[in-house]
Amino acid sequence: MIEIQKLYLLVPLAPLVGFIFAGLLGRLIGTTWSHRITIAMMFVCLAASIIIFIDVANGNLYNGTVYTWMTTGTTYLEIGFLIDKLSATMMVVVSFVSLMVHIYTIGYMKGDPGYQRFFSYISLFTFAMLVLVMSNNFLQLFFGWEAVGLVSYLLIGFWYTRPTAIYANLKAFLVNRVGDFGFLLGIGLVLIHFGSLDYATVFDKAPQIASQSIEIVPGLPWMLVSVICILLFIGAMGKSAQFPLHVWLPDSMEGPTPISALIHAATMVTAGIFMVARMSPLFELSDTALTVMLVIGSITTLFMALVAIVQNDIKRVVAYSTLSQLGYMTVALGVSAYSIGIFHLMTHAFFKAVLFLGAGSVIIAMHHEQDMRKMGGLKKYMPVTYLTMFIAGLANIGFPGLSGFFSKDSIIEAVHFSSIPGSGFAYFCVLTTVFVTAFYTFRMLFMTFHGRPRMDEHTKEHLHESPWVVTLPLIILVIPAIGAGWFIETMLFGDYFGDSIQVSSQHDAVVKLGAQFHGIWGMISHSLTTLPFWFLVGGIFIAWYFYMVRTDMPGRIKQIFKPIYNVLEHKYYIDELYSWLFAGGARGLGRGFWKFGDVKIIDGFFVNGSARVVVWAAALVRQFQSGYIYHYAFTMIVGVFVLLSFWLY
């Protein structure tokens, strides 16, 4: 057991060592050794994660403190590990995807002046994410939470000479601070009312405070557990880019493509999903919090998918697809199907990483052109990229037999069986999104790989498949994108997660779903008669008809539905609203403080006003300092009169 505990430390420390070598010693060791060391450390991290996963599968769980760094009263601030099925699964997913991204980066970032710096950043990001998923207390969770936010800021703005990149990373940082403020308030309430930040202690005491209330506004009591859960979920809304805190993620595509796969597919954006699943003993005590999650997730799922329809930037299509899929995961959490949410997190990590990395492969071939309107016909030039992206696209839309099918269909059915308020609205959203997802995914594939080439002759002459360091991660990642969903029976209907996830008896959507499950082949064959499958087929057909047969139709529809198109193109004008309300409001408030508070009150009244009072008083006093004795006598008489008046009256 002692030896396995050393591996617990090795998992996060290995990428940290890679960061130190590439970041601090990068210029000394050069580009080649920078990527060799960081990739070697990621191999170590993945190997250790797999060994730990096997050990946990054999029933060896761990929850212990590594280091106590502060004691205040009866509260201990600790660094520790909670190693169970939930954290072990996340460790394998994070380390595996991160390793593939490290290898891919060799080809994508070749020749970039910040080559070593990029490898150091992604290694540091992996360290922060592993600290987050392995934590056994809220403090360490928050440390990892903020660390991934900080490194994502550095990665999104990696090309810091681009104004758009600077705007994007600042936007990501500020929006996440909004969510993190709510998250911090939630942790503060946990500390106040539970007296501890340790998961086990908090979860054990949770039923005792289930009936307690708190008055945020005097006279308006709220259930304490609902307030805590909603505040924690606000943190998840920021990190996992849920409406209305989603605006940062599409703009973050300004960063290099490898970080899109790492941050926006498998790791940072799923931190919120993981956190809520970890906090299931708390969320199960509040139907209000579950309903909030369900509604927010439903809105994100459908409305972000609709925006993806009008995007022409290949990376932004995948970015809005990620937003929609994160909405699916949040919906699963909202109906207490935490295991299905984590299952979809895992399958999504693989096929979405392929889509992001595949998009990066296309961008390399197109000499960093990202507009799909200038692509077309790439299938014959890039067969490996095309095949892997095609399979990942099928997984993304939930085609029967592929990984996305098992997790996405399970979410839809869980919502169908749920009785939590808002589940009817959620069912409509997730069902409709199936059609929309199929349409925008195949729109992207048809515009990029099929039809006539639309690029310039120079680009066309130099088109070729990406090097092996780019295509190898695609090939490796597409394997779990195909097969990871086949573990559905183990992960969802067995006792896979054990006590890691707790679900109350009245929230029995997964139990009802399990009663309807008749094996993998039964699920596949049954799906062929259900609405999601036919919605999926309909989306593919319409995309084929619009972009392969009647290529004039999208333009005509755009003109007919111009107002709707403008709304989607401007992303529901949420960015404009935030710019007007918050940015404009802040500027207006600052201008008011400046012109009224500073100029009129501080400068005008206190500074200039006091000077004018001194001048006036001096002018008045000067009248009595004339040098004539009768003036002094008169002043004395007036003074005596005033004093007598005060004394007598």
PDB file of N, CA, C and O in Angstrom, residues 140-172:
ATOM      1  N   GLN A 140      -8.014  22.308  -1.611  1.00  0.00           N
ATOM      2  CA  GLN A 140      -7.176  21.818  -2.694  1.00  0.00           C
ATOM      3  C   GLN A 140      -7.925  21.848  -4.022  1.00  0.00           C
ATOM      4  O   GLN A 140      -7.339  22.152  -5.064  1.00  0.00           O
ATOM      5  N   LEU A 141      -9.202  21.548  -3.977  1.00  0.00           N
ATOM      6  CA  LEU A 141     -10.034  21.654  -5.180  1.00  0.00           C
ATOM      7  C   LEU A 141      -9.982  23.073  -5.721  1.00  0.00           C
ATOM      8  O   LEU A 141      -9.811  23.271  -6.932  1.00  0.00           O
ATOM      9  N   PHE A 142     -10.102  24.063  -4.836  1.00  0.00           N
ATOM     10  CA  PHE A 142     -10.085  25.456  -5.267  1.00  0.00           C
ATOM     11  C   PHE A 142      -8.715  25.859  -5.798  1.00  0.00           C
ATOM     12  O   PHE A 142      -8.623  26.627  -6.759  1.00  0.00           O
ATOM     13  N   PHE A 143      -7.658  25.333  -5.197  1.00  0.00           N
ATOM     14  CA  PHE A 143      -6.316  25.614  -5.688  1.00  0.00           C
ATOM     15  C   PHE A 143      -6.164  25.102  -7.128  1.00  0.00           C
ATOM     16  O   PHE A 143      -5.698  25.828  -8.007  1.00  0.00           O
ATOM     17  N   GLY A 144      -6.531  23.851  -7.367  1.00  0.00           N
ATOM     18  CA  GLY A 144      -6.470  23.300  -8.716  1.00  0.00           C
ATOM     19  C   GLY A 144      -7.392  24.036  -9.669  1.00  0.00           C
ATOM     20  O   GLY A 144      -7.053  24.280 -10.834  1.00  0.00           O
ATOM     21  N   TRP A 145      -8.551  24.412  -9.166  1.00  0.00           N
ATOM     22  CA  TRP A 145      -9.554  25.147  -9.937  1.00  0.00           C
ATOM     23  C   TRP A 145      -8.991  26.471 -10.450  1.00  0.00           C
ATOM     24  O   TRP A 145      -9.107  26.798 -11.643  1.00  0.00           O
ATOM     25  N   GLU A 146      -8.352  27.227  -9.567  1.00  0.00           N
ATOM     26  CA  GLU A 146      -7.778  28.512  -9.947  1.00  0.00           C
ATOM     27  C   GLU A 146      -6.527  28.344 -10.801  1.00  0.00           C
ATOM     28  O   GLU A 146      -6.257  29.152 -11.695  1.00  0.00           O
ATOM     29  N   ALA A 147      -5.771  27.295 -10.535  1.00  0.00           N
ATOM     30  CA  ALA A 147      -4.549  27.054 -11.306  1.00  0.00           C
ATOM     31  C   ALA A 147      -4.869  26.744 -12.770  1.00  0.00           C
ATOM     32  O   ALA A 147      -4.204  27.270 -13.676  1.00  0.00           O
ATOM     33  N   VAL A 148      -5.891  25.921 -13.024  1.00  0.00           N
ATOM     34  CA  VAL A 148      -6.244  25.635 -14.420  1.00  0.00           C
ATOM     35  C   VAL A 148      -6.767  26.900 -15.104  1.00  0.00           C
ATOM     36  O   VAL A 148      -6.535  27.112 -16.301  1.00  0.00           O
ATOM     37  N   GLY A 149      -7.434  27.756 -14.340  1.00  0.00           N
ATOM     38  CA  GLY A 149      -7.893  29.028 -14.892  1.00  0.00           C
ATOM     39  C   GLY A 149      -6.743  29.933 -15.269  1.00  0.00           C
ATOM     40  O   GLY A 149      -6.748  30.576 -16.328  1.00  0.00           O
ATOM     41  N   LEU A 150      -5.726  29.988 -14.408  1.00  0.00           N
ATOM     42  CA  LEU A 150      -4.556  30.816 -14.678  1.00  0.00           C
ATOM     43  C   LEU A 150      -3.797  30.328 -15.908  1.00  0.00           C
ATOM     44  O   LEU A 150      -3.442  31.124 -16.789  1.00  0.00           O
ATOM     45  N   VAL A 151      -3.553  29.007 -15.975  1.00  0.00           N
ATOM     46  CA  VAL A 151      -2.790  28.475 -17.108  1.00  0.00           C
ATOM     47  C   VAL A 151      -3.593  28.595 -18.401  1.00  0.00           C
ATOM     48  O   VAL A 151      -3.027  28.822 -19.469  1.00  0.00           O
ATOM     49  N   SER A 152      -4.899  28.432 -18.320  1.00  0.00           N
ATOM     50  CA  SER A 152      -5.716  28.615 -19.522  1.00  0.00           C
ATOM     51  C   SER A 152      -5.606  30.047 -20.034  1.00  0.00           C
ATOM     52  O   SER A 152      -5.599  30.289 -21.248  1.00  0.00           O
ATOM     53  N   TYR A 153      -5.519  31.020 -19.114  1.00  0.00           N
ATOM     54  CA  TYR A 153      -5.293  32.420 -19.487  1.00  0.00           C
ATOM     55  C   TYR A 153      -3.992  32.556 -20.268  1.00  0.00           C
ATOM     56  O   TYR A 153      -3.929  33.231 -21.303  1.00  0.00           O
ATOM     57  N   LEU A 154      -2.933  31.911 -19.789  1.00  0.00           N
ATOM     58  CA  LEU A 154      -1.632  31.966 -20.460  1.00  0.00           C
ATOM     59  C   LEU A 154      -1.675  31.277 -21.823  1.00  0.00           C
ATOM     60  O   LEU A 154      -1.056  31.745 -22.786  1.00  0.00           O
ATOM     61  N   LEU A 155      -2.416  30.166 -21.916  1.00  0.00           N
ATOM     62  CA  LEU A 155      -2.462  29.405 -23.160  1.00  0.00           C
ATOM     63  C   LEU A 155      -3.334  30.072 -24.221  1.00  0.00           C
ATOM     64  O   LEU A 155      -2.987  30.101 -25.399  1.00  0.00           O
ATOM     65  N   ILE A 156      -4.483  30.609 -23.807  1.00  0.00           N
ATOM     66  CA  ILE A 156      -5.363  31.288 -24.768  1.00  0.00           C
ATOM     67  C   ILE A 156      -4.661  32.506 -25.365  1.00  0.00           C
ATOM     68  O   ILE A 156      -4.770  32.788 -26.559  1.00  0.00           O
ATOM     69  N   GLY A 157      -3.929  33.218 -24.527  1.00  0.00           N
ATOM     70  CA  GLY A 157      -3.181  34.382 -24.997  1.00  0.00           C
ATOM     71  C   GLY A 157      -1.739  34.062 -25.343  1.00  0.00           C
ATOM     72  O   GLY A 157      -0.878  34.948 -25.263  1.00  0.00           O
ATOM     73  N   PHE A 158      -1.486  32.805 -25.747  1.00  0.00           N
ATOM     74  CA  PHE A 158      -0.110  32.373 -26.018  1.00  0.00           C
ATOM     75  C   PHE A 158       0.554  33.245 -27.077  1.00  0.00           C
ATOM     76  O   PHE A 158       1.699  33.666 -26.924  1.00  0.00           O
ATOM     77  N   TRP A 159      -0.187  33.519 -28.168  1.00  0.00           N
ATOM     78  CA  TRP A 159       0.334  34.427 -29.192  1.00  0.00           C
ATOM     79  C   TRP A 159      -0.028  35.850 -28.794  1.00  0.00           C
ATOM     80  O   TRP A 159      -0.957  36.455 -29.313  1.00  0.00           O
ATOM     81  N   TYR A 160       0.732  36.381 -27.860  1.00  0.00           N
ATOM     82  CA  TYR A 160       0.363  37.624 -27.199  1.00  0.00           C
ATOM     83  C   TYR A 160       0.548  38.874 -28.056  1.00  0.00           C
ATOM     84  O   TYR A 160       0.221  39.980 -27.618  1.00  0.00           O
ATOM     85  N   THR A 161       1.101  38.709 -29.247  1.00  0.00           N
ATOM     86  CA  THR A 161       1.208  39.858 -30.147  1.00  0.00           C
ATOM     87  C   THR A 161      -0.093  40.106 -30.908  1.00  0.00           C
ATOM     88  O   THR A 161      -0.231  41.131 -31.563  1.00  0.00           O
ATOM     89  N   ARG A 162      -1.014  39.151 -30.853  1.00  0.00           N
ATOM     90  CA  ARG A 162      -2.307  39.304 -31.520  1.00  0.00           C
ATOM     91  C   ARG A 162      -3.302  39.992 -30.593  1.00  0.00           C
ATOM     92  O   ARG A 162      -3.582  39.484 -29.494  1.00  0.00           O
ATOM     93  N   PRO A 163      -3.862  41.107 -30.997  1.00  0.00           N
ATOM     94  CA  PRO A 163      -4.865  41.767 -30.148  1.00  0.00           C
ATOM     95  C   PRO A 163      -6.064  40.879 -29.830  1.00  0.00           C
ATOM     96  O   PRO A 163      -6.604  40.931 -28.727  1.00  0.00           O
ATOM     97  N   THR A 164      -6.468  40.052 -30.815  1.00  0.00           N
ATOM     98  CA  THR A 164      -7.612  39.165 -30.595  1.00  0.00           C
ATOM     99  C   THR A 164      -7.325  38.136 -29.511  1.00  0.00           C
ATOM    100  O   THR A 164      -8.208  37.763 -28.737  1.00  0.00           O
ATOM    101  N   ALA A 165      -6.080  37.648 -29.460  1.00  0.00           N
ATOM    102  CA  ALA A 165      -5.703  36.677 -28.434  1.00  0.00           C
ATOM    103  C   ALA A 165      -5.707  37.317 -27.050  1.00  0.00           C
ATOM    104  O   ALA A 165      -6.156  36.703 -26.073  1.00  0.00           O
ATOM    105  N   ILE A 166      -5.224  38.540 -26.955  1.00  0.00           N
ATOM    106  CA  ILE A 166      -5.216  39.256 -25.678  1.00  0.00           C
ATOM    107  C   ILE A 166      -6.642  39.513 -25.195  1.00  0.00           C
ATOM    108  O   ILE A 166      -6.961  39.345 -24.013  1.00  0.00           O
ATOM    109  N   TYR A 167      -7.508  39.905 -26.131  1.00  0.00           N
ATOM    110  CA  TYR A 167      -8.917  40.113 -25.789  1.00  0.00           C
ATOM    111  C   TYR A 167      -9.549  38.813 -25.307  1.00  0.00           C
ATOM    112  O   TYR A 167     -10.307  38.802 -24.328  1.00  0.00           O
ATOM    113  N   ALA A 168      -9.235  37.711 -25.990  1.00  0.00           N
ATOM    114  CA  ALA A 168      -9.834  36.414 -25.666  1.00  0.00           C
ATOM    115  C   ALA A 168      -9.402  35.926 -24.290  1.00  0.00           C
ATOM    116  O   ALA A 168     -10.232  35.449 -23.510  1.00  0.00           O
ATOM    117  N   ASN A 169      -8.106  36.023 -23.980  1.00  0.00           N
ATOM    118  CA  ASN A 169      -7.681  35.510 -22.677  1.00  0.00           C
ATOM    119  C   ASN A 169      -8.153  36.401 -21.527  1.00  0.00           C
ATOM    120  O   ASN A 169      -8.472  35.920 -20.441  1.00  0.00           O
ATOM    121  N   LEU A 170      -8.242  37.702 -21.771  1.00  0.00           N
ATOM    122  CA  LEU A 170      -8.790  38.592 -20.750  1.00  0.00           C
ATOM    123  C   LEU A 170     -10.268  38.297 -20.514  1.00  0.00           C
ATOM    124  O   LEU A 170     -10.734  38.270 -19.369  1.00  0.00           O
ATOM    125  N   LYS A 171     -10.987  38.045 -21.594  1.00  0.00           N
ATOM    126  CA  LYS A 171     -12.409  37.715 -21.501  1.00  0.00           C
ATOM    127  C   LYS A 171     -12.608  36.419 -20.725  1.00  0.00           C
ATOM    128  O   LYS A 171     -13.469  36.333 -19.840  1.00  0.00           O
ATOM    129  N   ALA A 172     -11.809  35.401 -21.059  1.00  0.00           N
ATOM    130  CA  ALA A 172     -11.887  34.121 -20.360  1.00  0.00           C
ATOM    131  C   ALA A 172     -11.595  34.299 -18.878  1.00  0.00           C
ATOM    132  O   ALA A 172     -12.278  33.737 -18.013  1.00  0.00           O
TER     133      ALA A 172
END
